[in-house]
CSV table of C-alpha atoms in Angstrom, one decimal:
chain,number,residue,atom,x,y,z
A,1,MET,CA,0.3,-0.1,0.2
A,2,VAL,CA,1.6,3.4,-0.7
A,3,VAL,CA,1.2,6.0,1.8
A,4,ALA,CA,1.6,9.6,1.2
A,5,ALA,CA,4.1,11.8,2.9
A,6,VAL,CA,2.9,13.6,5.8
A,7,ALA,CA,3.6,17.2,6.2
A,8,PRO,CA,6.6,18.1,8.5
A,9,VAL,CA,4.5,20.0,11.3
A,10,ARG,CA,3.2,18.4,14.4
A,11,VAL,CA,-0.6,18.5,14.1
A,12,THR,CA,-0.5,15.6,16.6
A,13,SER,CA,0.7,18.3,19.1
A,14,VAL,CA,-2.7,19.9,19.3
A,15,LEU,CA,-4.9,16.9,18.9
A,16,GLU,CA,-5.8,14.3,21.3
A,17,SER,CA,-5.3,10.6,20.2
A,18,GLU,CA,-9.1,9.8,20.2
A,19,GLU,CA,-9.5,12.7,17.8
A,20,MET,CA,-6.8,11.6,15.6
A,21,LYS,CA,-8.6,7.9,15.3
A,22,ALA,CA,-12.0,9.6,14.7
A,23,LEU,CA,-10.4,12.0,11.7
A,24,LEU,CA,-8.8,9.1,10.3
A,25,ARG,CA,-12.0,6.7,10.2
A,26,ARG,CA,-13.0,6.1,6.7
A,27,SER,CA,-16.2,4.7,5.7
A,28,ASP,CA,-17.3,2.7,2.9
A,29,LEU,CA,-20.6,3.9,3.0
A,30,ARG,CA,-19.8,7.5,3.1
A,31,GLY,CA,-17.5,7.1,0.3
A,32,ALA,CA,-20.3,5.5,-1.8
A,33,TRP,CA,-22.5,8.3,-1.2
A,34,THR,CA,-19.9,10.8,-2.0
A,35,VAL,CA,-19.4,9.2,-5.4
A,36,LEU,CA,-22.9,8.5,-5.9
A,37,SER,CA,-23.9,12.2,-5.2
A,38,ASN,CA,-21.4,13.5,-7.8
A,39,TRP,CA,-23.2,11.1,-10.4
A,40,THR,CA,-26.7,12.2,-9.5
A,41,LEU,CA,-25.7,16.0,-9.9
A,42,ILE,CA,-24.2,15.0,-13.4
A,43,GLY,CA,-27.4,12.6,-14.2
A,44,VAL,CA,-29.5,15.8,-13.3
A,45,ALA,CA,-27.4,18.2,-15.7
A,46,LEU,CA,-27.9,15.8,-18.5
A,47,ALA,CA,-31.4,15.1,-17.9
A,48,LEU,CA,-32.5,18.7,-17.8
A,49,VAL,CA,-31.0,19.5,-21.2
A,50,ALA,CA,-32.5,16.1,-22.4
A,51,VAL,CA,-36.0,17.1,-21.3
A,52,TRP,CA,-35.7,20.8,-22.7
A,53,PRO,CA,-32.6,21.6,-24.9
A,54,HIS,CA,-32.4,25.3,-24.8
A,55,PRO,CA,-29.5,27.7,-24.0
A,56,ALA,CA,-31.4,28.3,-20.8
A,57,THR,CA,-30.7,24.8,-19.6
A,58,VAL,CA,-27.5,24.0,-21.7
A,59,ILE,CA,-25.2,26.6,-20.0
A,60,PRO,CA,-26.0,25.8,-16.4
A,61,ALA,CA,-25.4,22.2,-17.3
A,62,LEU,CA,-22.1,23.0,-18.9
A,63,VAL,CA,-21.2,24.8,-15.6
A,64,LEU,CA,-22.5,22.0,-13.4
A,65,LEU,CA,-21.0,19.1,-15.4
A,66,GLY,CA,-17.8,20.8,-15.7
A,67,ASN,CA,-17.9,21.3,-11.9
A,68,ARG,CA,-18.7,17.7,-11.4
A,69,GLN,CA,-15.9,16.5,-13.6
A,70,LEU,CA,-13.6,18.4,-11.6
A,71,GLY,CA,-15.3,16.6,-8.6
A,72,LEU,CA,-14.6,13.2,-10.0
A,73,ALA,CA,-10.9,14.3,-10.5
A,74,VAL,CA,-10.7,15.3,-6.9
A,75,LEU,CA,-12.3,11.8,-5.8
A,76,MET,CA,-9.6,10.1,-8.1
A,77,HIS,CA,-7.1,12.0,-5.8
A,78,ASP,CA,-8.7,10.9,-2.8
A,79,CYS,CA,-8.9,7.5,-3.9
A,80,GLY,CA,-5.3,7.5,-4.5
A,81,HIS,CA,-4.5,8.5,-1.3
A,82,ARG,CA,-6.6,5.5,0.1
A,83,ALA,CA,-8.8,8.0,1.8
A,84,LEU,CA,-12.2,7.7,0.4
A,85,PHE,CA,-12.9,4.2,1.4
A,86,ARG,CA,-12.0,2.0,4.2
A,87,ARG,CA,-11.2,-1.1,2.1
A,88,GLU,CA,-8.2,-0.5,-0.3
A,89,ARG,CA,-9.6,-2.3,-3.1
A,90,LEU,CA,-12.6,0.0,-3.1
A,91,ASN,CA,-10.6,3.1,-3.5
A,92,LEU,CA,-8.5,1.5,-6.5
A,93,VAL,CA,-11.5,0.0,-8.4
A,94,VAL,CA,-14.0,3.2,-7.9
A,95,GLY,CA,-11.0,5.4,-8.2
A,96,ARG,CA,-9.6,4.1,-11.4
A,97,TRP,CA,-13.2,3.2,-13.1
A,98,LEU,CA,-15.8,5.6,-12.0
A,99,CYS,CA,-13.8,8.7,-11.0
A,100,ALA,CA,-10.6,8.7,-13.1
A,101,ALA,CA,-11.6,7.3,-16.3
A,102,PRO,CA,-14.8,9.4,-17.3
A,103,VAL,CA,-12.3,12.4,-17.1
A,104,PHE,CA,-9.8,11.0,-19.2
A,105,ALA,CA,-7.5,10.3,-16.4
A,106,ASP,CA,-5.3,7.5,-15.1
A,107,LEU,CA,-5.3,7.1,-11.3
A,108,ASP,CA,-1.9,5.2,-11.1
A,109,ARG,CA,-0.3,7.7,-13.4
A,110,TYR,CA,-1.7,10.6,-11.8
A,111,PHE,CA,-0.7,9.6,-8.2
A,112,ALA,CA,2.9,8.8,-9.0
A,113,LYS,CA,3.4,12.4,-9.6
A,114,HIS,CA,1.1,13.7,-6.8
A,115,GLN,CA,3.0,11.8,-4.1
A,116,LYS,CA,6.0,13.9,-5.3
A,117,HIS,CA,3.7,17.1,-5.0
A,118,HIS,CA,3.0,16.1,-1.3
A,119,ARG,CA,6.8,15.3,-0.7
A,120,ASP,CA,8.1,18.5,-2.2
A,121,ALA,CA,5.6,20.9,-1.8
A,122,GLY,CA,7.2,24.0,-0.2
A,123,SER,CA,10.0,23.7,-2.6
A,124,HIS,CA,11.6,24.4,-5.9
A,125,GLU,CA,11.3,20.6,-6.5
A,126,ASP,CA,7.3,20.4,-6.6
A,127,PRO,CA,6.2,19.1,-9.9
A,128,ASP,CA,2.9,21.2,-9.6
A,129,LEU,CA,5.2,24.4,-9.3
A,130,ALA,CA,4.4,25.9,-12.7
A,131,SER,CA,1.0,25.7,-12.1
A,132,TYR,CA,0.8,28.5,-9.6
A,133,GLU,CA,4.4,30.1,-9.3
A,134,PRO,CA,3.6,32.8,-12.1
A,135,TYR,CA,0.7,34.1,-10.1
A,136,ALA,CA,0.0,36.9,-9.8
A,137,VAL,CA,-0.6,37.7,-13.2
A,138,SER,CA,-1.8,40.9,-15.1
A,139,ARG,CA,-5.5,41.0,-15.6
A,140,GLN,CA,-5.1,40.9,-19.2
A,141,SER,CA,-2.9,37.7,-19.1
A,142,PHE,CA,-5.4,36.0,-16.6
A,143,ARG,CA,-8.3,36.9,-19.2
A,144,ARG,CA,-6.3,35.1,-21.9
A,145,LYS,CA,-6.0,32.0,-19.8
A,146,VAL,CA,-9.9,32.0,-19.0
A,147,LEU,CA,-10.3,32.5,-22.8
A,148,ARG,CA,-8.1,29.5,-23.7
A,149,ASP,CA,-10.0,27.3,-21.2
A,150,LEU,CA,-13.4,28.3,-22.4
A,151,THR,CA,-12.7,27.8,-26.0
A,152,GLY,CA,-11.4,24.4,-25.7
A,153,ARG,CA,-7.8,25.0,-26.4
A,154,THR,CA,-6.3,24.0,-23.0
A,155,GLY,CA,-8.3,20.7,-22.8
A,156,VAL,CA,-7.5,19.6,-26.4
A,157,LYS,CA,-3.6,20.5,-25.5
A,158,GLN,CA,-4.0,18.5,-22.4
A,159,LEU,CA,-5.6,15.3,-24.1
A,160,ALA,CA,-3.1,15.6,-26.9
A,161,GLN,CA,0.1,15.5,-24.1
A,162,THR,CA,-1.8,12.4,-22.5
A,163,ALA,CA,-2.0,10.6,-25.8
A,164,ARG,CA,1.7,11.7,-26.7
A,165,THR,CA,3.1,10.6,-23.3
A,166,GLY,CA,0.9,8.0,-22.0
A,167,GLY,CA,-0.5,6.2,-25.2
A,168,LEU,CA,-2.9,3.4,-25.0
A,169,PRO,CA,-1.6,2.0,-21.6
A,170,VAL,CA,-2.9,5.2,-20.1
A,171,LEU,CA,-6.0,5.9,-22.2
A,172,TRP,CA,-7.7,2.5,-22.7
A,173,ARG,CA,-9.7,2.7,-19.7
A,174,PRO,CA,-10.8,6.3,-20.4
A,175,LEU,CA,-11.6,5.4,-23.8
A,176,LEU,CA,-13.5,2.4,-22.7
A,177,VAL,CA,-15.7,4.1,-19.9
A,178,ASN,CA,-16.2,7.3,-22.4
A,179,ALA,CA,-17.5,4.7,-25.1
A,180,ALA,CA,-19.9,3.2,-22.2
A,181,LEU,CA,-21.3,6.8,-21.4
A,182,PHE,CA,-22.0,7.4,-25.2
A,183,ALA,CA,-23.7,4.0,-25.3
A,184,ILE,CA,-25.9,4.6,-22.4
A,185,VAL,CA,-27.2,8.4,-23.8
A,186,ALA,CA,-27.6,6.8,-27.3
A,187,LEU,CA,-29.6,3.7,-25.8
A,188,LEU,CA,-31.7,6.4,-24.0
A,189,GLY,CA,-32.3,7.9,-27.4
A,190,LYS,CA,-30.2,11.1,-26.6
A,191,PRO,CA,-26.8,10.4,-28.3
A,192,TRP,CA,-26.1,14.4,-28.6
A,193,LEU,CA,-25.9,14.2,-24.7
A,194,TYR,CA,-22.3,12.9,-24.9
A,195,VAL,CA,-21.3,16.0,-26.9
A,196,LEU,CA,-22.2,18.1,-24.0
A,197,TRP,CA,-20.3,15.9,-21.5
A,198,LEU,CA,-17.3,16.1,-23.8
A,199,VAL,CA,-17.8,19.9,-24.4
A,200,ALA,CA,-17.9,20.5,-20.6
A,201,TRP,CA,-14.7,18.5,-19.9
A,202,LEU,CA,-12.7,20.5,-22.6
A,203,THR,CA,-14.2,24.1,-21.5
A,204,THR,CA,-15.6,24.8,-18.1
A,205,ASN,CA,-14.0,21.7,-16.4
A,206,MET,CA,-10.3,23.3,-17.5
A,207,LEU,CA,-11.3,26.5,-15.9
A,208,PHE,CA,-12.2,25.2,-12.7
A,209,ALA,CA,-9.4,23.0,-12.7
A,210,ARG,CA,-7.0,25.9,-13.3
A,211,LEU,CA,-8.7,28.0,-10.5
A,212,ARG,CA,-8.8,25.1,-7.9
A,213,LEU,CA,-4.7,24.7,-8.4
A,214,ALA,CA,-4.0,28.4,-8.1
A,215,ALA,CA,-6.3,28.9,-5.2
A,216,GLU,CA,-4.5,26.0,-3.3
A,217,HIS,CA,-0.8,27.1,-3.6
A,218,ALA,CA,-0.8,30.5,-5.5
A,219,VAL,CA,0.1,34.0,-3.9
A,220,VAL,CA,0.8,32.6,-0.5
A,221,PRO,CA,2.8,33.8,2.4
A,222,ASP,CA,6.0,31.9,1.5
A,223,LEU,CA,6.0,29.4,-1.6
A,224,PHE,CA,9.2,28.0,-0.4
A,225,ASP,CA,8.7,27.5,3.3
A,226,PRO,CA,8.2,23.9,4.2
A,227,ASP,CA,5.4,24.7,6.6
A,228,PRO,CA,2.1,24.0,4.7
A,229,ARG,CA,0.5,27.1,6.6
A,230,SER,CA,2.8,29.3,4.5
A,231,HIS,CA,2.7,27.3,1.2
A,232,THR,CA,-1.0,26.1,1.2
A,233,ARG,CA,-4.4,27.8,1.1
A,234,THR,CA,-7.6,26.8,2.5
A,235,THR,CA,-10.6,28.5,1.2
A,236,LEU,CA,-13.9,28.8,3.2
A,237,ALA,CA,-16.5,28.4,0.2
A,238,ARG,CA,-19.9,29.3,0.2
A,239,TRP,CA,-22.6,26.9,-1.5
A,240,TRP,CA,-22.4,28.3,-4.9
A,241,GLU,CA,-18.8,28.3,-4.9
A,242,ARG,CA,-18.9,24.8,-4.0
A,243,LEU,CA,-20.8,24.1,-7.2
A,244,LEU,CA,-18.2,26.2,-9.0
A,245,PHE,CA,-14.8,25.9,-7.7
A,246,ALA,CA,-14.7,23.4,-5.0
A,247,PRO,CA,-16.5,20.1,-5.1
A,248,ASN,CA,-15.9,17.4,-2.6
A,249,LYS,CA,-14.3,19.5,0.1
A,250,VAL,CA,-11.2,20.1,-2.1
A,251,ASN,CA,-11.1,23.8,-0.5
A,252,TYR,CA,-9.9,22.3,2.5
A,253,HIS,CA,-6.5,22.0,0.9
A,254,LEU,CA,-4.1,23.1,3.6
A,255,GLU,CA,-6.0,20.4,6.1
A,256,HIS,CA,-5.4,17.9,3.3
A,257,HIS,CA,-1.7,18.6,3.2
A,258,LEU,CA,-1.3,18.5,7.0
A,259,LEU,CA,-2.9,15.3,7.1
A,260,PRO,CA,-3.4,13.6,3.6
A,261,SER,CA,-4.9,10.3,5.2
A,262,VAL,CA,-7.9,12.2,6.4
A,263,PRO,CA,-11.1,11.4,4.3
A,264,PRO,CA,-12.4,14.6,2.6
A,265,TYR,CA,-15.8,14.2,4.4
A,266,ARG,CA,-13.8,14.8,7.8
A,267,LEU,CA,-11.8,17.7,6.4
A,268,PRO,CA,-14.2,20.3,7.8
A,269,GLU,CA,-13.9,18.9,11.3
A,270,LEU,CA,-10.3,18.8,11.4
A,271,HIS,CA,-10.2,22.4,10.1
A,272,ARG,CA,-12.6,23.2,13.0
A,273,LEU,CA,-10.5,21.5,15.6
A,274,LEU,CA,-7.0,23.2,14.7
A,275,ARG,CA,-8.7,26.8,14.4
A,276,ALA,CA,-10.0,26.5,17.8
A,277,ARG,CA,-6.7,25.6,19.2
A,278,GLY,CA,-4.8,28.3,17.7
A,279,PHE,CA,-2.9,26.3,15.0
A,280,TYR,CA,-3.9,28.6,12.3
A,281,ASP,CA,-2.9,31.9,13.7
A,282,ARG,CA,-0.4,32.6,10.9
A,283,ALA,CA,-1.9,30.3,8.3
A,284,GLU,CA,-3.4,31.5,5.0
A,285,ILE,CA,-7.3,30.8,5.4
A,286,VAL,CA,-9.4,33.0,3.0
A,287,VAL,CA,-13.1,33.3,3.0
A,288,GLY,CA,-14.4,32.9,-0.5
A,289,TYR,CA,-13.1,32.5,-3.7
A,290,PRO,CA,-13.8,35.9,-5.0
A,291,LYS,CA,-10.8,37.0,-2.5
A,292,VAL,CA,-8.7,34.3,-3.7
A,293,LEU,CA,-9.4,35.7,-7.4
A,294,GLY,CA,-8.4,39.0,-6.3
A,295,LYS,CA,-5.0,37.7,-5.1
A,296,LEU,CA,-4.2,36.2,-8.6
A,297,THR,CA,-4.5,39.3,-10.5
A,298,VAL,CA,-2.9,42.7,-10.6
A,299,ALA,CA,-3.7,45.8,-12.5
């Protein structure tokens, strides 16, 4: 079993042993509910357009689909940490087939790189550094990034890079699962709905993924301090922000870096405990994504 590196901060110094046990407790039932709720929202978005195909339904569906596609990628990440389900086999099977493959990702390939991110965050060796070190950027530069995302150029580039570097060993599972998704909507008499899924992945999903990555580590107190309280941000998200930028508790990113094995559904409790005990007195905690977006750009 692969175990992610724990951040070099003594979280245990402010948590009781029983609290730690409770925080680290994984639940197959809660894991299944988390995955099911994401797929239910995906089904609702597609059903809405199927019943009433109109710009008034297509645009909200693209937003919700892009958000939940990011949500599936987040759950792939949690399964990689073996943190979503109690049983390791469930983390692997669900993470590979129901979370990673639908969004053209490969859990094993992704997590090999992600482990290095946890190990080297707060240093120049972080493999994700290029995603957030350039910020803050000019507003004009940020608008260009958003335009590339929403016109599909970022998504096409990412898919081409995956095909070039990973090839069939990486793409066979995503291609099989996406063929199954197409077959399902085709059997329901709505094959064109798959186009909506693909367009959302190429556009809104890419934008939300960009904002998620930038919100986690960009423009923080000290990008190269090994203490996660300096190089990682938690954003306290409102309900509508969770439907845009922060599915599945991904906004509690500082907590995740402090204790990567805590299941996503227990991260809010970890946040409350650490905040109540003064552990976050010098941490980067921001209320709302508009404030984060303000930090990412300069005039």
